Short mmCIF file of C-alpha atoms and ligand atoms in Angstrom, two decimals:
data_model
loop_
_atom_site.label_atom_id
_atom_site.label_comp_id
_atom_site.label_asym_id
_atom_site.label_seq_id
_atom_site.Cartn_x
_atom_site.Cartn_y
_atom_site.Cartn_z
CA MET A 1 -0.04 0.06 -0.15
CA ASN A 2 1.15 3.77 -0.50
CA VAL A 3 0.52 5.34 2.89
CA LEU A 4 0.49 9.03 3.22
CA LEU A 5 1.73 9.82 6.69
CA THR A 6 1.04 13.45 7.85
CA GLY A 7 3.37 14.65 10.85
CA GLY A 8 5.66 11.70 9.79
CA ALA A 9 8.80 13.25 10.99
CA GLY A 10 7.54 13.55 14.44
CA TYR A 11 7.78 11.30 17.64
CA ILE A 12 5.10 8.81 16.65
CA GLY A 13 5.26 9.35 12.93
CA THR A 14 8.70 8.20 12.67
CA HIS A 15 8.15 5.22 14.76
CA THR A 16 5.05 4.58 12.47
CA ALA A 17 6.96 5.05 9.39
CA VAL A 18 9.75 2.38 10.50
CA GLU A 19 6.93 -0.29 11.13
CA LEU A 20 5.17 0.55 7.84
CA LEU A 21 8.40 0.09 5.72
CA GLN A 22 9.39 -2.96 7.42
CA ALA A 23 5.84 -4.36 6.72
CA GLY A 24 6.40 -3.61 2.97
CA HIS A 25 4.47 -0.48 2.43
CA GLU A 26 5.47 2.54 0.63
CA VAL A 27 5.71 5.78 2.76
CA VAL A 28 4.94 9.36 1.60
CA VAL A 29 5.74 11.75 4.51
CA VAL A 30 4.22 15.44 4.53
CA ASP A 31 5.44 17.42 7.57
CA SER A 32 6.05 21.22 8.07
CA LEU A 33 8.90 20.38 10.55
CA VAL A 34 7.33 22.90 13.03
CA ASN A 35 8.09 20.40 15.64
CA SER A 36 10.61 18.02 14.08
CA HIS A 37 13.67 17.50 12.17
CA GLU A 38 14.32 16.03 8.80
CA GLU A 39 17.42 14.01 10.19
CA ALA A 40 14.61 11.83 11.81
CA LEU A 41 13.37 10.70 8.58
CA ARG A 42 17.05 10.00 7.38
CA ARG A 43 17.30 7.72 10.55
CA VAL A 44 13.97 5.82 9.47
CA GLU A 45 15.82 5.09 6.46
CA ARG A 46 18.79 4.03 8.27
CA ILE A 47 16.83 1.60 10.57
CA THR A 48 14.81 0.10 7.67
CA GLY A 49 17.28 0.08 4.80
CA ARG A 50 14.35 1.71 2.67
CA THR A 51 13.76 4.94 1.20
CA LEU A 52 10.65 7.06 1.64
CA THR A 53 9.45 10.18 0.08
CA PHE A 54 9.48 13.56 1.82
CA HIS A 55 7.37 16.75 0.95
CA ARG A 56 8.01 19.59 3.63
CA ALA A 57 4.61 21.04 3.49
CA ASP A 58 1.82 22.36 5.73
CA CYS A 59 -1.42 20.30 5.90
CA THR A 60 -3.26 23.64 5.90
CA ASP A 61 -2.08 24.40 2.64
CA PRO A 62 -4.74 23.35 -0.11
CA GLU A 63 -2.15 23.61 -3.05
CA ALA A 64 0.56 21.84 -1.58
CA MET A 65 -1.53 19.13 -0.31
CA ARG A 66 -3.32 18.68 -3.84
CA ALA A 67 0.14 18.47 -5.34
CA VAL A 68 0.86 15.45 -3.09
CA PHE A 69 -2.16 13.49 -4.18
CA ASP A 70 -1.27 14.35 -7.74
CA ARG A 71 2.08 13.10 -7.61
CA HIS A 72 1.31 9.97 -5.54
CA ASP A 73 -1.24 7.27 -6.12
CA ILE A 74 -2.26 7.27 -2.05
CA ASP A 75 -4.38 4.44 -0.90
CA ALA A 76 -4.73 5.29 2.72
CA VAL A 77 -3.81 8.42 4.99
CA ILE A 78 -2.50 8.23 8.72
CA HIS A 79 -3.16 11.77 10.01
CA LEU A 80 -0.66 12.70 12.82
CA ALA A 81 0.18 16.30 12.18
CA GLY A 82 -0.84 18.64 14.82
CA LEU A 83 0.41 20.79 17.73
CA LYS A 84 0.38 18.77 20.94
CA ALA A 85 1.35 20.86 23.87
CA VAL A 86 -1.56 21.40 26.58
CA GLY A 87 -0.13 24.52 28.29
CA GLU A 88 0.89 26.24 25.04
CA SER A 89 -2.67 25.50 23.80
CA VAL A 90 -4.24 27.20 26.76
CA GLN A 91 -1.87 30.41 25.87
CA GLN A 92 -2.42 30.05 22.03
CA PRO A 93 -5.86 28.77 21.49
CA LEU A 94 -6.37 30.17 17.96
CA ARG A 95 -2.96 29.04 16.78
CA TYR A 96 -4.09 25.52 18.09
CA TYR A 97 -7.58 25.49 16.46
CA ARG A 98 -6.32 26.95 13.27
CA ASN A 99 -3.48 24.46 12.88
CA ASN A 100 -5.16 21.37 14.05
CA LEU A 101 -8.67 21.71 12.48
CA ASN A 102 -7.52 23.41 9.21
CA ALA A 103 -4.87 20.69 8.75
CA LEU A 104 -7.95 17.91 8.90
CA LEU A 105 -10.37 19.98 6.95
CA THR A 106 -7.77 20.78 4.17
CA LEU A 107 -6.80 17.17 4.14
CA CYS A 108 -10.16 15.58 4.02
CA GLU A 109 -11.27 17.86 1.40
CA THR A 110 -8.15 16.98 -0.67
CA MET A 111 -8.65 13.17 0.00
CA ASP A 112 -12.28 13.60 -1.23
CA ALA A 113 -11.37 15.26 -4.29
CA ALA A 114 -8.64 12.60 -5.03
CA GLY A 115 -11.15 9.99 -4.35
CA VAL A 116 -9.21 8.47 -1.29
CA ARG A 117 -11.61 7.86 1.70
CA ASP A 118 -9.43 5.86 3.98
CA LEU A 119 -8.16 7.37 7.15
CA VAL A 120 -6.65 6.87 10.41
CA LEU A 121 -6.62 9.87 12.83
CA SER A 122 -4.38 10.51 15.86
CA SER A 123 -6.82 11.26 18.76
CA SER A 124 -6.17 11.09 22.36
CA ALA A 125 -7.26 9.72 25.79
CA THR A 126 -7.51 13.65 26.47
CA VAL A 127 -11.04 13.40 25.10
CA TYR A 128 -12.26 11.83 28.14
CA GLY A 129 -11.62 14.61 30.41
CA ASP A 130 -11.62 13.48 33.98
CA PRO A 131 -13.70 10.23 33.74
CA ASP A 132 -15.07 8.83 37.07
CA ARG A 133 -14.77 5.10 35.97
CA MET A 134 -11.83 2.97 35.44
CA PRO A 135 -10.61 1.47 32.92
CA ILE A 136 -11.97 3.86 30.29
CA THR A 137 -14.19 2.42 27.56
CA GLU A 138 -14.76 4.16 24.36
CA ASP A 139 -18.41 4.82 25.30
CA THR A 140 -17.24 7.00 28.20
CA ARG A 141 -18.80 10.47 28.02
CA LEU A 142 -16.42 12.73 26.14
CA SER A 143 -15.23 16.21 27.60
CA THR A 144 -12.13 18.34 27.46
CA THR A 145 -10.29 20.75 29.70
CA ASN A 146 -7.91 22.65 27.25
CA PRO A 147 -7.95 23.80 23.60
CA TYR A 148 -5.52 20.97 22.52
CA GLY A 149 -8.06 18.48 23.98
CA SER A 150 -11.05 20.45 22.47
CA SER A 151 -9.14 20.33 18.95
CA LYS A 152 -9.10 16.65 19.02
CA LEU A 153 -12.73 16.16 20.38
CA PHE A 154 -13.80 18.79 17.33
CA SER A 155 -11.71 16.56 14.99
CA GLU A 156 -13.58 13.54 15.79
CA GLN A 157 -16.91 15.04 15.74
CA ILE A 158 -16.02 16.34 12.08
CA LEU A 159 -15.05 12.83 11.13
CA ASP A 160 -18.36 11.54 12.63
CA ASP A 161 -20.32 13.91 10.39
CA LEU A 162 -18.11 13.25 7.39
CA ALA A 163 -18.86 9.63 7.56
CA THR A 164 -22.58 10.14 7.99
CA SER A 165 -22.63 12.38 4.82
CA ASP A 166 -21.02 9.76 2.88
CA PRO A 167 -20.84 5.97 3.41
CA ARG A 168 -17.61 5.67 1.28
CA TRP A 169 -15.45 6.86 4.06
CA ASN A 170 -13.66 4.43 6.23
CA ILE A 171 -12.26 6.14 9.18
CA ILE A 172 -10.72 5.08 12.46
CA SER A 173 -9.71 7.51 15.25
CA LEU A 174 -7.12 6.04 17.65
CA ARG A 175 -7.27 7.46 21.24
CA TYR A 176 -3.71 7.06 22.34
CA PHE A 177 -3.06 6.79 26.19
CA ASN A 178 0.64 7.93 27.15
CA PRO A 179 3.33 6.82 24.44
CA ILE A 180 6.74 6.44 25.84
CA GLY A 181 10.23 4.94 24.87
CA ALA A 182 11.92 4.84 21.71
CA HIS A 183 12.98 2.37 18.89
CA ALA A 184 15.16 -0.28 20.18
CA SER A 185 17.90 0.99 17.85
CA GLY A 186 18.28 3.94 19.62
CA LEU A 187 18.38 5.84 16.42
CA ILE A 188 14.91 7.71 16.83
CA GLY A 189 13.07 8.87 19.70
CA GLU A 190 11.12 11.61 21.25
CA ASP A 191 12.97 15.06 21.07
CA PRO A 192 11.03 17.67 22.91
CA GLN A 193 11.87 21.40 22.44
CA GLY A 194 12.78 23.23 25.49
CA VAL A 195 11.60 21.99 28.87
CA PRO A 196 9.81 18.48 28.57
CA ASN A 197 6.19 18.86 29.62
CA ASN A 198 5.88 14.97 29.96
CA LEU A 199 7.11 12.72 32.47
CA PHE A 200 9.41 10.31 30.79
CA PRO A 201 11.21 12.75 28.64
CA TYR A 202 11.65 14.90 31.81
CA ILE A 203 12.95 11.82 33.85
CA ALA A 204 15.48 10.90 30.72
CA GLN A 205 16.87 14.44 30.93
CA VAL A 206 17.36 14.19 34.84
CA ALA A 207 18.96 10.69 34.25
CA SER A 208 21.44 12.09 31.62
CA GLY A 209 22.28 14.99 33.79
CA ARG A 210 20.67 17.77 31.65
CA ARG A 211 18.17 18.62 34.39
CA GLU A 212 18.81 18.69 38.15
CA ARG A 213 15.70 16.79 39.43
CA LEU A 214 12.28 15.56 38.67
CA SER A 215 9.32 17.56 40.31
CA VAL A 216 6.68 14.95 41.35
CA PHE A 217 3.47 16.62 40.95
CA GLY A 218 1.68 15.73 43.97
CA ASP A 219 1.59 12.71 46.20
CA ASP A 220 -1.73 13.38 47.75
CA TYR A 221 -3.96 11.75 45.25
CA ASP A 222 -6.35 8.89 45.93
CA THR A 223 -4.03 6.34 44.39
CA PRO A 224 -2.03 3.55 45.88
CA ASP A 225 1.30 5.58 46.40
CA GLY A 226 -0.32 9.09 46.35
CA THR A 227 1.00 9.88 42.83
CA GLY A 228 -0.83 10.17 39.54
CA VAL A 229 -1.42 7.23 37.54
CA ARG A 230 -1.27 6.65 33.68
CA ASP A 231 -1.54 3.85 30.99
CA TYR A 232 2.12 4.34 29.49
CA LEU A 233 2.51 2.31 26.28
CA HIS A 234 5.64 1.66 24.17
CA VAL A 235 5.82 3.86 21.17
CA VAL A 236 6.69 0.85 18.76
CA ASP A 237 3.48 -0.82 20.14
CA LEU A 238 1.50 2.22 19.41
CA ALA A 239 3.11 2.44 15.95
CA ASN A 240 1.83 -1.15 15.27
CA GLY A 241 -1.61 0.02 16.27
CA HIS A 242 -1.67 2.38 13.22
CA LEU A 243 -0.73 -0.71 10.91
CA ALA A 244 -3.37 -2.81 12.26
CA ALA A 245 -5.89 -0.04 11.92
CA VAL A 246 -4.93 0.74 8.17
CA ASP A 247 -5.57 -3.13 7.74
CA HIS A 248 -8.85 -3.02 9.21
CA LEU A 249 -10.37 0.02 7.58
CA ALA A 250 -12.26 -1.64 5.00
CA ASP A 251 -13.97 -4.00 7.49
CA ALA A 252 -16.74 -1.55 8.35
CA PRO A 253 -17.41 1.90 6.74
CA GLY A 254 -18.22 4.90 8.80
CA HIS A 255 -16.01 6.39 11.60
CA ARG A 256 -14.90 4.15 14.53
CA VAL A 257 -13.00 4.90 17.67
CA TYR A 258 -10.49 2.64 19.33
CA ASN A 259 -8.40 3.16 22.70
CA LEU A 260 -4.67 2.36 22.36
CA GLY A 261 -3.16 1.75 25.66
CA THR A 262 -1.99 -1.41 27.63
CA GLY A 263 -4.87 -1.45 30.25
CA GLN A 264 -2.51 -1.25 33.08
CA GLY A 265 -2.00 1.99 35.22
CA THR A 266 1.59 2.98 36.43
CA SER A 267 2.17 5.72 39.08
CA VAL A 268 4.77 8.62 38.69
CA MET A 269 7.03 6.68 41.42
CA GLU A 270 6.67 3.41 39.76
CA GLY A 271 7.80 5.06 36.45
CA LEU A 272 10.56 6.75 38.04
CA ARG A 273 11.76 3.26 39.66
CA ALA A 274 11.36 1.70 36.27
CA PHE A 275 13.73 4.19 34.63
CA GLU A 276 16.28 3.57 37.58
CA ARG A 277 16.19 0.07 36.68
CA ALA A 278 17.03 1.01 33.11
CA THR A 279 19.94 3.35 33.84
CA GLY A 280 21.16 1.41 37.00
CA SER A 281 21.56 4.76 38.91
CA PRO A 282 19.10 6.69 41.43
CA ILE A 283 17.15 9.51 39.94
CA PRO A 284 16.87 12.58 42.11
CA TYR A 285 13.33 13.78 42.80
CA GLU A 286 11.40 16.23 44.92
CA VAL A 287 7.76 16.06 45.70
CA VAL A 288 5.92 19.46 44.81
CA GLY A 289 2.20 20.60 44.44
CA ARG A 290 -0.18 19.27 42.12
CA ARG A 291 0.04 20.30 38.57
CA PRO A 292 -3.20 22.56 37.75
CA GLY A 293 -5.55 20.50 35.41
CA ASP A 294 -4.07 17.10 36.21
CA ILE A 295 -6.38 14.20 37.06
CA ALA A 296 -5.41 11.35 39.40
CA VAL A 297 -5.80 8.28 37.33
CA CYS A 298 -6.30 7.42 33.62
CA TYR A 299 -5.99 3.88 32.14
CA ALA A 300 -7.70 2.17 29.16
CA ASP A 301 -9.74 -0.70 28.34
CA PRO A 302 -8.11 -1.62 25.07
CA SER A 303 -10.21 -4.69 24.42
CA ALA A 304 -12.06 -3.15 21.58
CA ALA A 305 -8.89 -2.60 19.68
CA ALA A 306 -7.90 -6.32 20.57
CA ARG A 307 -11.38 -7.66 19.22
CA ASP A 308 -11.70 -5.52 16.00
CA LEU A 309 -8.19 -4.74 15.01
CA GLY A 310 -6.18 -7.62 16.46
CA TRP A 311 -3.82 -5.30 18.33
CA LYS A 312 -2.48 -5.37 21.71
CA ALA A 313 0.27 -3.90 23.56
CA VAL A 314 3.05 -6.46 24.04
CA LEU A 315 6.20 -4.56 25.34
CA THR A 316 6.62 -3.71 29.01
CA ILE A 317 7.33 -0.45 30.83
CA ASP A 318 10.83 -1.81 31.48
CA ASP A 319 11.13 -2.06 27.53
CA ALA A 320 10.11 1.30 27.19
CA CYS A 321 12.56 2.59 29.81
CA ARG A 322 15.34 0.56 28.40
CA ASP A 323 14.87 1.71 24.61
CA GLY A 324 14.03 5.33 26.03
CA TRP A 325 17.40 5.42 27.99
CA ARG A 326 19.14 3.97 24.90
CA TRP A 327 18.01 6.92 22.76
CA GLN A 328 18.69 9.61 25.33
CA SER A 329 22.05 8.42 26.33
CA ALA A 330 23.10 8.21 22.46
CA ASN A 331 21.37 11.40 21.67
CA PRO A 332 21.60 13.77 24.50
CA GLY A 333 20.88 16.77 22.26
CA GLY A 334 18.30 15.09 20.11
CA PHE A 335 18.57 15.18 16.24
CA ALA A 336 19.90 18.48 16.21
CA GLY A 337 23.04 17.11 18.09
P1 LIG B 1 5.11 15.52 17.30
O1 LIG B 1 5.19 17.06 17.54
O2 LIG B 1 6.46 14.96 17.54
O3 LIG B 1 4.79 15.17 15.64
C1 LIG B 1 3.76 16.00 15.09
C2 LIG B 1 4.60 16.35 13.74
O4 LIG B 1 3.51 17.36 13.05
C3 LIG B 1 5.57 17.24 13.89
O5 LIG B 1 6.65 16.59 13.12
C4 LIG B 1 5.31 18.54 13.38
O6 LIG B 1 6.31 19.03 12.73
C5 LIG B 1 4.14 18.15 12.47
N1 LIG B 1 3.08 19.08 12.32
C6 LIG B 1 2.45 19.95 13.12
N2 LIG B 1 1.46 20.70 12.37
C7 LIG B 1 1.74 20.52 11.09
C8 LIG B 1 0.85 21.05 9.96
N3 LIG B 1 0.10 21.95 10.09
N4 LIG B 1 1.33 20.59 8.70
C9 LIG B 1 2.30 19.58 8.55
N5 LIG B 1 2.94 19.07 9.65
C10 LIG B 1 2.67 19.57 10.91
O7 LIG B 1 3.95 14.88 18.09
P2 LIG B 1 3.71 13.27 18.25
O8 LIG B 1 3.76 12.99 19.63
O9 LIG B 1 4.40 12.58 17.35
O10 LIG B 1 2.00 13.29 17.99
C11 LIG B 1 1.66 12.87 16.76
C12 LIG B 1 0.08 13.01 16.96
O11 LIG B 1 -0.43 12.30 17.93
C13 LIG B 1 -0.37 14.43 17.41
O12 LIG B 1 -1.50 14.65 16.46
C14 LIG B 1 -0.66 14.37 18.68
O13 LIG B 1 -1.79 15.37 19.11
C15 LIG B 1 -1.12 12.93 18.71
N6 LIG B 1 -1.11 12.33 20.20
C16 LIG B 1 0.27 12.51 20.97
C17 LIG B 1 0.48 12.06 22.20
C18 LIG B 1 1.54 12.22 22.92
O14 LIG B 1 1.54 11.87 24.23
N7 LIG B 1 2.69 12.12 22.18
C19 LIG B 1 -0.91 11.43 22.80
C20 LIG B 1 -2.16 11.62 22.11
C21 LIG B 1 -2.11 11.92 20.69
C1 LIG B 2 2.05 11.94 33.53
C2 LIG B 2 2.02 11.85 35.12
C3 LIG B 2 1.80 14.28 36.12
C4 LIG B 2 5.78 15.60 34.67
C5 LIG B 2 -0.36 14.53 28.64
C6 LIG B 2 -1.19 15.37 28.04
C7 LIG B 2 -2.31 14.45 27.20
C8 LIG B 2 -1.43 13.57 26.05
C9 LIG B 2 -0.24 13.11 26.84
C10 LIG B 2 -1.55 14.24 23.91
C11 LIG B 2 1.14 13.10 35.67
C12 LIG B 2 3.27 13.71 36.47
C13 LIG B 2 4.58 14.83 34.82
C14 LIG B 2 6.45 15.91 35.43
C15 LIG B 2 5.14 14.74 37.05
N1 LIG B 2 -1.02 14.22 25.14
N2 LIG B 2 4.42 14.52 36.04
N3 LIG B 2 6.20 15.49 36.89
O1 LIG B 2 -0.69 14.41 31.92
O2 LIG B 2 -1.36 12.18 31.41
O3 LIG B 2 -1.01 13.79 29.56
O4 LIG B 2 0.38 14.03 27.62
O5 LIG B 2 -2.66 13.89 23.59
O6 LIG B 2 -3.13 15.32 26.43
O7 LIG B 2 -2.46 15.96 28.84
O8 LIG B 2 1.09 12.99 30.80
O9 LIG B 2 3.61 12.80 30.95
O10 LIG B 2 2.46 15.10 31.44
O11 LIG B 2 2.05 13.61 32.99
O12 LIG B 2 5.14 14.28 38.24
O13 LIG B 2 7.59 16.64 35.42
O14 LIG B 2 3.43 12.50 35.53
O15 LIG B 2 1.40 14.84 37.22
O16 LIG B 2 0.50 12.48 36.79
P1 LIG B 2 -0.61 13.39 31.06
P2 LIG B 2 2.24 13.54 31.55
#
């Protein structure tokens, strides 16, 4: 298959590109590089021994998108392009809505005109807001607490309406829980700009000596050790979830949604200890106040993806810490060096 990967130079995109190429698919990447480096794509080619096609373009640009569909006979699209920093989205809501929603609208219009109607979307567990029942099933009531999350919720609603309007569309939205880790080669991984917002990139930078200590955001939650609990899944498992979704797009027309998670909750302290096992050294931390907007617990019921897509997370948190540490220690300055 010829698969178009928007946002393919990013963290999840590069790992998905590797799995697609290794499965024998052709990959066309569209990325504006607003949050990534072209070097990451060269590394994908090094890992796989295959080449991919890269177009540096913005998905909000209709002419650039039309040119991509004119040049390539695309069979299916995996749409990962988007801005994803929750805090930044609160500061710059219009930029987030413009980028994330215009990219989706422009992409869908271009696909429709080209007669390509097989689409997989990156959604997020953030669309569940602060749910009161665990594990989270796909029919949980949706709500959001920030513009980034709302952009994902609106994206899903747009795809609902699109699929209702025209039964030729086959669409799957994947609601990712917390992706962590890196490819086992250590050649690609997460490369946050500035101070990391997320737990594992922060821990990795403390472990490598780039930051002094981890701030644990609260130890007074109603959880076994008082720290926040999340469903951390290895990014390679997540990447394989996209292949499973593409393979099952034609099973049913319309718009379907699936959780991609492990089904297991891990606390901040358990995550820290797992990373210490990977590095073999203690990682300094201090407990500080809760981070505004955080929820106590969030983990998936991933059984629908297992049933319909034949997908299950198989890698452990220790695998993710080992691979994340290999990436971090070999590339302390990320792709820019
Ligand atoms: P990332 O920032 O590493 O990758 C996103 C890529 O999209 C980047 O390479 C960026 O340059 C590109 N991009 C952004 N806007 C673009 C545009 N208008 N046109 C072309 N390219 C554009 O982030 P990621 O972690 O790989 O996330 C990929 C997708 O998964 C995003 O949609 C994100 O919201 C979603 N997601 C991520 C997480 C997570 O924790 N990483 C969780 C749930 C959902
Ligand atoms: C995990 C746990 C923190 C950093 C966010 C987005 C969500 C999704 C994934 C895209 C929490 C604690 C963190 C630190 C800490 N992205 N923590 N010290 O909050 O589940 O989700 O990223 O869709 O939309 O909201 O992930 O990694 O930020 O935090 O103690 O320096 O680690 O309080 O309990 P989160 P996270």
